[in-house]
XYZ file of C-alpha atoms in Angstrom:
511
model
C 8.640 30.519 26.221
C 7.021 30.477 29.791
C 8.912 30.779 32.978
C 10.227 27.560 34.357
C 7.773 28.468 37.244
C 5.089 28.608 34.970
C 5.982 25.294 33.048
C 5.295 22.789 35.783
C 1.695 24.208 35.900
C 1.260 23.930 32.059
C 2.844 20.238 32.567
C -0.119 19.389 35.053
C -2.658 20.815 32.923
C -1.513 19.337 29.719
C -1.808 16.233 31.852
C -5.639 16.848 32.503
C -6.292 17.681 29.493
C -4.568 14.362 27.573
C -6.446 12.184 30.229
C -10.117 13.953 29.348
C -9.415 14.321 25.608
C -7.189 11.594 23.617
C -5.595 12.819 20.474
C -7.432 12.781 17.103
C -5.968 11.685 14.302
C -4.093 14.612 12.454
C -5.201 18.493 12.992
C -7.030 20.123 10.341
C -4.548 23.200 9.865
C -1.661 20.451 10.055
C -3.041 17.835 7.202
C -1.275 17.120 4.432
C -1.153 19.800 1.440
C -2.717 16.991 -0.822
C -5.981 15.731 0.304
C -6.598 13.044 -1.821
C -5.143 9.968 -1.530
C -3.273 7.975 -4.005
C -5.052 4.569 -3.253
C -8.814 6.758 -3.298
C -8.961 5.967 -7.152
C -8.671 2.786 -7.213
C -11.248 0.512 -8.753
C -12.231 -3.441 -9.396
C -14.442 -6.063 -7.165
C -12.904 -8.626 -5.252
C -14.208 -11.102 -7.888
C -12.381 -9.337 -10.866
C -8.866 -9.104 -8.831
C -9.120 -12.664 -7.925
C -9.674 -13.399 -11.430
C -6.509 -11.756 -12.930
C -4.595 -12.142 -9.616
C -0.645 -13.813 -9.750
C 0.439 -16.485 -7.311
C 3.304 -15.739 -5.355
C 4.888 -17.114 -1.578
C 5.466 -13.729 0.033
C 4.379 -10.434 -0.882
C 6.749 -7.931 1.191
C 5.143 -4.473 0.900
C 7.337 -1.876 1.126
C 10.858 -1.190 -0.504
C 12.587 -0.060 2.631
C 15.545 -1.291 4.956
C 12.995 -3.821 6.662
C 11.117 -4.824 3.528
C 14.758 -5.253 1.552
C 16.057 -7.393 4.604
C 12.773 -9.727 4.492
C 13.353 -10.239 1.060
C 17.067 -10.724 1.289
C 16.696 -13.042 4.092
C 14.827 -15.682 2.390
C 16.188 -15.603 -0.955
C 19.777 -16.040 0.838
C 17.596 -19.314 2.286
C 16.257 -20.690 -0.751
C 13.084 -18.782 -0.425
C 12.672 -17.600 -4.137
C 8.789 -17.221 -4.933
C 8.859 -13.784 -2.807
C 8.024 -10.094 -4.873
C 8.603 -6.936 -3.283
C 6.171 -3.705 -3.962
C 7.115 -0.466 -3.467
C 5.271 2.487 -3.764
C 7.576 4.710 -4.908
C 10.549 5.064 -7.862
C 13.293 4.386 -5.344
C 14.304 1.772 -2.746
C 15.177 2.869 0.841
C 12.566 3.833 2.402
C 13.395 7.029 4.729
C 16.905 6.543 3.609
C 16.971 8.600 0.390
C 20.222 10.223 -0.818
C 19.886 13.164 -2.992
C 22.295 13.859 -5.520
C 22.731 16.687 -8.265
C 25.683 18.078 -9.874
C 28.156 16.766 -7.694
C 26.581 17.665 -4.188
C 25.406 14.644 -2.146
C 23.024 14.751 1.034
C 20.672 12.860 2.821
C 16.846 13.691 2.774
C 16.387 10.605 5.667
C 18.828 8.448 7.278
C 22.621 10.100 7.858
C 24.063 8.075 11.114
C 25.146 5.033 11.357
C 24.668 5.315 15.456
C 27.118 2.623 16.838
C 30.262 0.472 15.929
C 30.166 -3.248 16.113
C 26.844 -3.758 17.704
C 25.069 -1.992 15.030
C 24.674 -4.174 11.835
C 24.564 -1.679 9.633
C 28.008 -0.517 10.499
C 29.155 -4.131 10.247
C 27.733 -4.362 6.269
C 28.712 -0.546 6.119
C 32.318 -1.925 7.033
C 32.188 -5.056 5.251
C 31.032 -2.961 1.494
C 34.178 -0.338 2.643
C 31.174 2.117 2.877
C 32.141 4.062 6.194
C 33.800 6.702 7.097
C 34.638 8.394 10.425
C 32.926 12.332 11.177
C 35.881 15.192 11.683
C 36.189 15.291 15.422
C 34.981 18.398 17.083
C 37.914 20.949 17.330
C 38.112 20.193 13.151
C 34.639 22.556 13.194
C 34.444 26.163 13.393
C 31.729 26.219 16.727
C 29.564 29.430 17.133
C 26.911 29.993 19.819
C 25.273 33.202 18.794
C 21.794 34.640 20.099
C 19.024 35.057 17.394
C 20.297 38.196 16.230
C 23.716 36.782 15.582
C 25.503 38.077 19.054
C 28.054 35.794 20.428
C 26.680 34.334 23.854
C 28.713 32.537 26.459
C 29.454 28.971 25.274
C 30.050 27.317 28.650
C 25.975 27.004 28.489
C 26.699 24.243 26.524
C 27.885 21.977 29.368
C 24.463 22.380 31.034
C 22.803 20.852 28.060
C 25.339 18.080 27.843
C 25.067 17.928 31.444
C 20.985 17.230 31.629
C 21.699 14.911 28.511
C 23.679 13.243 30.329
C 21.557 12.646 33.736
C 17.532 11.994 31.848
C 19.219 10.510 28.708
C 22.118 8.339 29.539
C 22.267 7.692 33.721
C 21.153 4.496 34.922
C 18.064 4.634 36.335
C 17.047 8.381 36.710
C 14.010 8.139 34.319
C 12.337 5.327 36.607
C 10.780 8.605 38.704
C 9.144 10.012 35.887
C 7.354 6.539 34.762
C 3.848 7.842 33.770
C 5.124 11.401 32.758
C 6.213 12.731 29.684
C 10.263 12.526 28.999
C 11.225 16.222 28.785
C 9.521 16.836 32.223
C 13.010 15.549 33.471
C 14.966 17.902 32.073
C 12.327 20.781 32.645
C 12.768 19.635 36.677
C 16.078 19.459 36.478
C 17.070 22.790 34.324
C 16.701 25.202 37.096
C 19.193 23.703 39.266
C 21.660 22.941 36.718
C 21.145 26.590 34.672
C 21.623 28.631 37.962
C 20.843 31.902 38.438
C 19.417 33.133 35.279
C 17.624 30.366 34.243
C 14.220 32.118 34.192
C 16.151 35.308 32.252
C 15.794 35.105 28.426
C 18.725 33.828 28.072
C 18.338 31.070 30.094
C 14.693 30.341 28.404
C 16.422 30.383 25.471
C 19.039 27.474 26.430
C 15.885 25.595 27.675
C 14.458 25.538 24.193
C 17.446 24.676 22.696
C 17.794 22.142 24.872
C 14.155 21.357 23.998
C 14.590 21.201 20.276
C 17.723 18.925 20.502
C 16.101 16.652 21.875
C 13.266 16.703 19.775
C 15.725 16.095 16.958
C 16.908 13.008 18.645
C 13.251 11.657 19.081
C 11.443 12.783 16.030
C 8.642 14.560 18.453
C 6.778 17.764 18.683
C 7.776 18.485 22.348
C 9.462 16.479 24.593
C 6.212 16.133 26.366
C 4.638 13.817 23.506
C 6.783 10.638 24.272
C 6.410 8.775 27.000
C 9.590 8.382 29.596
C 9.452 5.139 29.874
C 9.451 4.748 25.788
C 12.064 6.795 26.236
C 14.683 4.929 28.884
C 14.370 1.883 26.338
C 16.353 3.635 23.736
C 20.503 1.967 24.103
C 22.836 4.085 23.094
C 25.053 2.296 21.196
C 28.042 4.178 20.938
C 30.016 6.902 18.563
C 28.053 7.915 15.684
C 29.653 7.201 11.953
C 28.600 8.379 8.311
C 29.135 6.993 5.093
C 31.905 8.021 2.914
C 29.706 8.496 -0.672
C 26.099 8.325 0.483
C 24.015 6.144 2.725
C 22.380 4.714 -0.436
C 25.711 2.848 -0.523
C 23.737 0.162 1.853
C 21.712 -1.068 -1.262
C 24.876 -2.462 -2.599
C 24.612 -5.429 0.038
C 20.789 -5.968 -1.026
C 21.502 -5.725 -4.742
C 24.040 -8.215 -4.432
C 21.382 -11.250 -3.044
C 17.850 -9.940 -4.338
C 17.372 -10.518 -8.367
C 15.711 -7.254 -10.001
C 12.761 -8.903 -11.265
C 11.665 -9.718 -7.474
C 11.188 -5.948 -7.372
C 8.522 -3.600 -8.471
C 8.635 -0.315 -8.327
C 6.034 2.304 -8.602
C 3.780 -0.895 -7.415
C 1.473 1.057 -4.204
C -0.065 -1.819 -2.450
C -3.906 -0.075 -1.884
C -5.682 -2.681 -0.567
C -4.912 -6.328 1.249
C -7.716 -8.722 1.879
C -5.866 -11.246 4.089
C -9.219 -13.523 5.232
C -10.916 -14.551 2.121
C -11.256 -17.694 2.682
C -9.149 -19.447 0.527
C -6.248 -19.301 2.729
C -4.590 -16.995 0.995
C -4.187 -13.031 0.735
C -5.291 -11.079 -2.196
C -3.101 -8.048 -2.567
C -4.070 -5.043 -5.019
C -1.972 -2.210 -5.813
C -3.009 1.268 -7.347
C -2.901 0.035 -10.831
C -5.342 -2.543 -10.205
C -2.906 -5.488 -10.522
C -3.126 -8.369 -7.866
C -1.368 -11.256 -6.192
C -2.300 -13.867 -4.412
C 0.229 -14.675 -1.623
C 0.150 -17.192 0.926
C 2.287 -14.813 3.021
C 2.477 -10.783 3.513
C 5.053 -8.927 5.332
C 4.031 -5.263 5.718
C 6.941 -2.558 5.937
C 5.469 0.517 5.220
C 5.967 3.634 7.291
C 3.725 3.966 10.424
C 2.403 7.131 9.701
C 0.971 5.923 6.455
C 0.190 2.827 8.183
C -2.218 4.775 10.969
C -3.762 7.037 8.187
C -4.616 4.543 5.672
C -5.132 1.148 7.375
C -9.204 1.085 7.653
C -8.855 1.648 3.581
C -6.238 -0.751 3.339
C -7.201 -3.523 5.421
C -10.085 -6.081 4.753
C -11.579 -7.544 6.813
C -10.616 -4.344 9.169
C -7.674 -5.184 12.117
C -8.650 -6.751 14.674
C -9.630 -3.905 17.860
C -6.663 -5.563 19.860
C -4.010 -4.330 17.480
C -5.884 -1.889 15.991
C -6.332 0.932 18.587
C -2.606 0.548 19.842
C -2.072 2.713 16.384
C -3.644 5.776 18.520
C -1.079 5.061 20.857
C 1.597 5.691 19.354
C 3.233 8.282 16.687
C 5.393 8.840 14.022
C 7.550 12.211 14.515
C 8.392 14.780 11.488
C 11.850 16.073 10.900
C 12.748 17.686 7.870
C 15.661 18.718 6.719
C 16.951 22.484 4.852
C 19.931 22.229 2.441
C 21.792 25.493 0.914
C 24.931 24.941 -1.199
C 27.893 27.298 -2.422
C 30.850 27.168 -4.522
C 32.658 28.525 -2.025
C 31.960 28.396 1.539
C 31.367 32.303 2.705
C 31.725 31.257 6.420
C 35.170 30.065 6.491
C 37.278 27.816 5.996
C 36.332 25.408 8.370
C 33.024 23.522 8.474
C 30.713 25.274 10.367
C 28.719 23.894 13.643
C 26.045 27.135 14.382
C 24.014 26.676 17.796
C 21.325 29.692 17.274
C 19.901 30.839 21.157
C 16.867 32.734 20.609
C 16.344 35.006 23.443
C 13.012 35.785 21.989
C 10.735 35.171 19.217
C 11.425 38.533 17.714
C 10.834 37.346 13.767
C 7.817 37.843 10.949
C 4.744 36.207 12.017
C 4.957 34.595 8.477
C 8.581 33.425 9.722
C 7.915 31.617 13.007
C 8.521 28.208 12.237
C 12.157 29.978 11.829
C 11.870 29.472 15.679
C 12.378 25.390 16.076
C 15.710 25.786 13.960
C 18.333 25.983 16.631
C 21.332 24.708 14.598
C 23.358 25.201 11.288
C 26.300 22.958 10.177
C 28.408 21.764 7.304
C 27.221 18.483 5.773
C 30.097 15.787 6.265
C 29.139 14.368 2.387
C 29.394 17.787 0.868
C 31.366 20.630 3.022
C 30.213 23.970 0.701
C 26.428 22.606 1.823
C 24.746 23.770 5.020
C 22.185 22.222 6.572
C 19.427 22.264 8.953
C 16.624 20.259 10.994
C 13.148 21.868 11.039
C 10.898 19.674 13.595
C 7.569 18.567 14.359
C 4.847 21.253 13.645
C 6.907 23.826 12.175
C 8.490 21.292 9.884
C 4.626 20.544 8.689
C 4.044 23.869 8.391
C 7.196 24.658 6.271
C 6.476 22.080 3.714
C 2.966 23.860 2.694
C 5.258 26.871 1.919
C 6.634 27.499 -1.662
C 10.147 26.058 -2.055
C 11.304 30.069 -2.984
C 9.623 31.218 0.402
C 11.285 28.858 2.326
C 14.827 30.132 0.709
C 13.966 33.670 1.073
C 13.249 32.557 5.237
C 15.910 30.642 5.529
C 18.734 33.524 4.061
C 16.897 35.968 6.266
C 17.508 33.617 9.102
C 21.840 32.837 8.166
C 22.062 36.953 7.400
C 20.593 37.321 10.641
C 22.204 34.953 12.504
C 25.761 35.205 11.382
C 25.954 38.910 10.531
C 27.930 38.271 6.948
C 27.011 38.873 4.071
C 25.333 36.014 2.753
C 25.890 35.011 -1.224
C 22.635 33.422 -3.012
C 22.961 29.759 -2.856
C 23.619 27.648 -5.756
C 22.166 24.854 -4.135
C 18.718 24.230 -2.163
C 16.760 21.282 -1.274
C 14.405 20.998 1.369
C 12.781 17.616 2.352
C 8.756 16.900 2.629
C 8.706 13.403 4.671
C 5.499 14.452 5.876
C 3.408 15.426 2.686
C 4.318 12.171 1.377
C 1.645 9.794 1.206
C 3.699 6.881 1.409
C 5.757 8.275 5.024
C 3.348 10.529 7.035
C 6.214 11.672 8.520
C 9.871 10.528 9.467
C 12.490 9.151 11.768
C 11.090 7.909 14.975
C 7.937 5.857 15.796
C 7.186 6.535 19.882
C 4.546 5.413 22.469
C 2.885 8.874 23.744
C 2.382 9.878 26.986
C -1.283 8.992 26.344
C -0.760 5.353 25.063
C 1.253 5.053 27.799
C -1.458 6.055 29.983
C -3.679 3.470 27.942
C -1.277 0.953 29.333
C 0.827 0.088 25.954
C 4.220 -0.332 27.655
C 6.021 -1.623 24.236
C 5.583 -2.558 20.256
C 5.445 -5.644 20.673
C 1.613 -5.664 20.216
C 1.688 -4.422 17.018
C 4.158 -7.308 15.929
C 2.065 -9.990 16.357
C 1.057 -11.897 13.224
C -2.703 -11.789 11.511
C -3.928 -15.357 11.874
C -7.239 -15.781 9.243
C -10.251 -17.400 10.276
C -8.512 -20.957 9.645
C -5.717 -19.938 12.292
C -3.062 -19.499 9.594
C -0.349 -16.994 10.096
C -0.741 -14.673 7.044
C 0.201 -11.002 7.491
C 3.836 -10.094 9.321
C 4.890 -6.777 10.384
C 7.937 -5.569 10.205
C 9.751 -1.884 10.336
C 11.625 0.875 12.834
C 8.261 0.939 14.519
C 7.914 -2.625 15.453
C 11.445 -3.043 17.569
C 11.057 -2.592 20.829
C 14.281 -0.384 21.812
C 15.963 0.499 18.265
C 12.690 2.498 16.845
C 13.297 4.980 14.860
C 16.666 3.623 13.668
C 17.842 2.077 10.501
C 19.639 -0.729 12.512
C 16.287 -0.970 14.394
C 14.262 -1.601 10.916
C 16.689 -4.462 9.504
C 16.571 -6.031 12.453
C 12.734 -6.070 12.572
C 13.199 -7.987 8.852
C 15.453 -10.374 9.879
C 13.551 -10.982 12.210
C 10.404 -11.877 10.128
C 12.400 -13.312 7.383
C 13.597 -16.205 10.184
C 9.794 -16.238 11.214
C 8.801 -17.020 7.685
C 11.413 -19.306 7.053
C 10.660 -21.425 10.159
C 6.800 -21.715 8.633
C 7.842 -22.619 5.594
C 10.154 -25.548 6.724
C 8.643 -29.147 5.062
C 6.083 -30.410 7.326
C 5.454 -26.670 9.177
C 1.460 -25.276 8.754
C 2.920 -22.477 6.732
């Protein structure tokens, strides 16, 4: 890492350079392992799929928490012509619980973040679905250095500290309007370090500080999101988990949406929502169509930005169109290793790795943005960890028995034990999939807010055809305005367009 003296002169030339050169689309060396697209094959004319085409109300594309709550919000109103295509083999979304041989975890969504102001804890509490996380002193905490040596853990309270002042303080972000959100904490790490905080030590609290709070935002750096994207976010209290899986939440879908308004393994390739005929033709991979006189689109931003000049005809309009520059959808992955017995202890573990240098393999750096190891509440012989942004891109081109074979190098390493083989290992690919792009947060960069998008509201406005009808809704964690990024954030979003839809399709509305 550079000096902290060093940093604020990188800051100002990052700066520059954003201003002179706005970000391309994704980086060669960072694309997806597969090239080709799922949707490229497909084949028909317009004439053919209009032909064969079914006649449904809605059309909600996407099997997610906001697509499910669209469809469950106006079926619960009486709203029964709707159909909801999903891409994949499984409802949820970025909330995907993995289960084999007894061991549960979460490839997405863990968190319910919040008590009674989050819905999801309310349904979560209403389906006796939550449970509370072991309090701190239940955990056995370790701070080690990168070669597993014990380092002092008072450090701690100057990341809590500077979490405290540029996350959760009133006001304090309102300076750095216009600048990136970590160049808070970078201003304010010196003073709060001490002496020492340009010693590698001290560099290496800054980039833990750096990667924890690129966990809690999905980003690269902490110089990709914009502050004032960032000082939306509400905090809405103590974090809770669910007692047997967050797929636990389909329970309260399944109860109010009928199976056959589902299809699964249904990719919606193409949507021609101004034909003429006010209606929308919808066409998925297979070839089979609908006609619709309402969509609601759900589906992930990041496959939203890559695909929707394929998708899209005629093409969006500029207006909403070029805000999807502005904005991006962060990568987190997640590592998984499971014993019969768990070698560390027996309490659950909580492992905060300093590194004091980068002193690993070159073929092992992305080793380097892994900066904590714990026990899984679901499943306490499992330990897991969060791989971010570009190194979590670059570990999902590796083999899955590469990524093991990095990953016990790193726990033999950090914890000085001898570590047994797992019987257990996942690892999560949110961003190979064509159907995600990526996962958890959707943020407004420091260059869209430079291109003055202030909010996602923009991108929630509703596609009116050239007869002025409302025909296309958005909905989805990136189009709320505070809760992005959040599964509370997403069902609000389809509420919200479900009571949209519903107030169209009233008797004597212009639906």
């Amino acid at each position: 890492m550079l000096a902290l003296a060093k940093v604020s002169l990188l800051v100002a030339a990052l700066g520059h350079f954003v201003e002179s050169h706005p970000p391309t689309h994704y980086s060669p060396w960072l694309r997806p392992r597969v090239e080709a697209h799922p949707c490229d094959g497909i084949s028909g004319r317009n004439s053919s799929w209009h032909a064969q085409a079914e006649k449904v109300g809605v059309v909600v594309v996407g099997g997610g928490v906001a697509g499910l709550t669209t469809a469950k919000t106006l079926v619960d109103n009486s709203i029964s012509d709707v159909l909801l295509l999903e891409a994949q083999d499984y409802l949820g979304g970025r909330v995907r619980t993995y289960r084999q041989e007894g061991v549960v975890v979460e490839e997405g969504a863990e968190w319910i973040h919040g008590g009674w102001r989050n819905p999801v804890y309310r349904i979560a509490v209403a389906i006796d679905g939550v449970d509370t996380p072991l309090p701190d002193e239940a955990f056995d905490w370790r701070v080690v250095t990168h070669e597993g040596v014990p380092t002092d853990k008072t450090r701690y309270e100057v990341v809590e500290t500077l979490r405290d002042v540029c996350e959760r303080s009133d006001d304090v972000l309102l300076a750095y309007y216009g600048l990136a959100y970590g160049q808070c904490f970078l201003d304010k790490f010196e003073g709060e370090y001490g002496p020492g905080y340009d010693s590698e030590l001290g560099e290496g609290w800054l980039h833990y500080l750096e990667q924890i709070v690129n966990g809690e935002e999905g980003t690269e750096s902490w110089l990709d999101i914009a502050a004032r994207e960032a000082d939306k976010y509400p905090d809405l209290g103590y974090d809770f988990q669910w007692k047997s899986g967050y797929d636990t939440l389909f329970q309260y879908y399944e109860a109010s949406i009928p199976a056959s308004k589902i299809k699964l393994n249904s990719p919606v390739c193409r949507i021609l929502w101004d034909e003429g005929d006010d209606q929308v033709l919808v066409v998925t991979q297979s070839g089979t169509s609908y006609l619709a006189s309402h969509v609601v689109v759900t589906a992930s931003f990041g496959h939203l930005k890559e695909r929707h000049t394929n998708i899209f005809e005629p093409p969006l309009p500029e207006s909403f169109s070029k805000h999807f520059g502005h904005l991006d959808l962060g990568v987190s992955n997640k590592i998984q290793l499971g014993w019969t017995e768990p070698w560390w202890g027996s309490k659950p573990l909580d492992l905060d790795i300093i590194w004091t240098s980068q002193d690993v393999p070159l073929d092992r750096l992305w080793l380097y943005d892994i900066v904590n190891v714990a026990s899984v509440h679901s499943a306490p012989n499992v330990l897991q960890m969060f791989v971010m942004g570009k190194d979590s891109k670059n570990m999902e081109n590796l083999p899955k028995e590469t990524v093991l074979e990095h990953v016990m190098y790193l726990l033999k390493r950090v914890t000085q034990q001898d570590v047994p083989e797992p019987d257990f290992f996942h690892r999560t690919s949110w961003y190979n999939n064509p159907w995600t792009r990526g996962a958890y947060e959707t943020y407004i960069t420091l260059w869209g807010d430079h291109q003055g998008l202030k909010g996602h509201d923009p991108i929630t406005v509703p596609l009116k055809n050239s007869q002025g009808r409302q025909v296309v809704f958005w909905a989805g964690e990136h189009t709320h305005s505070t809760r992005y990024g959040t599964v509370d954030g997403a069902l609000q979003t389809g509420e919200r367009e479900g009571y949209r839809l519903l107030d169209l399709l009233r008797p004597g509305k212009n639906a």
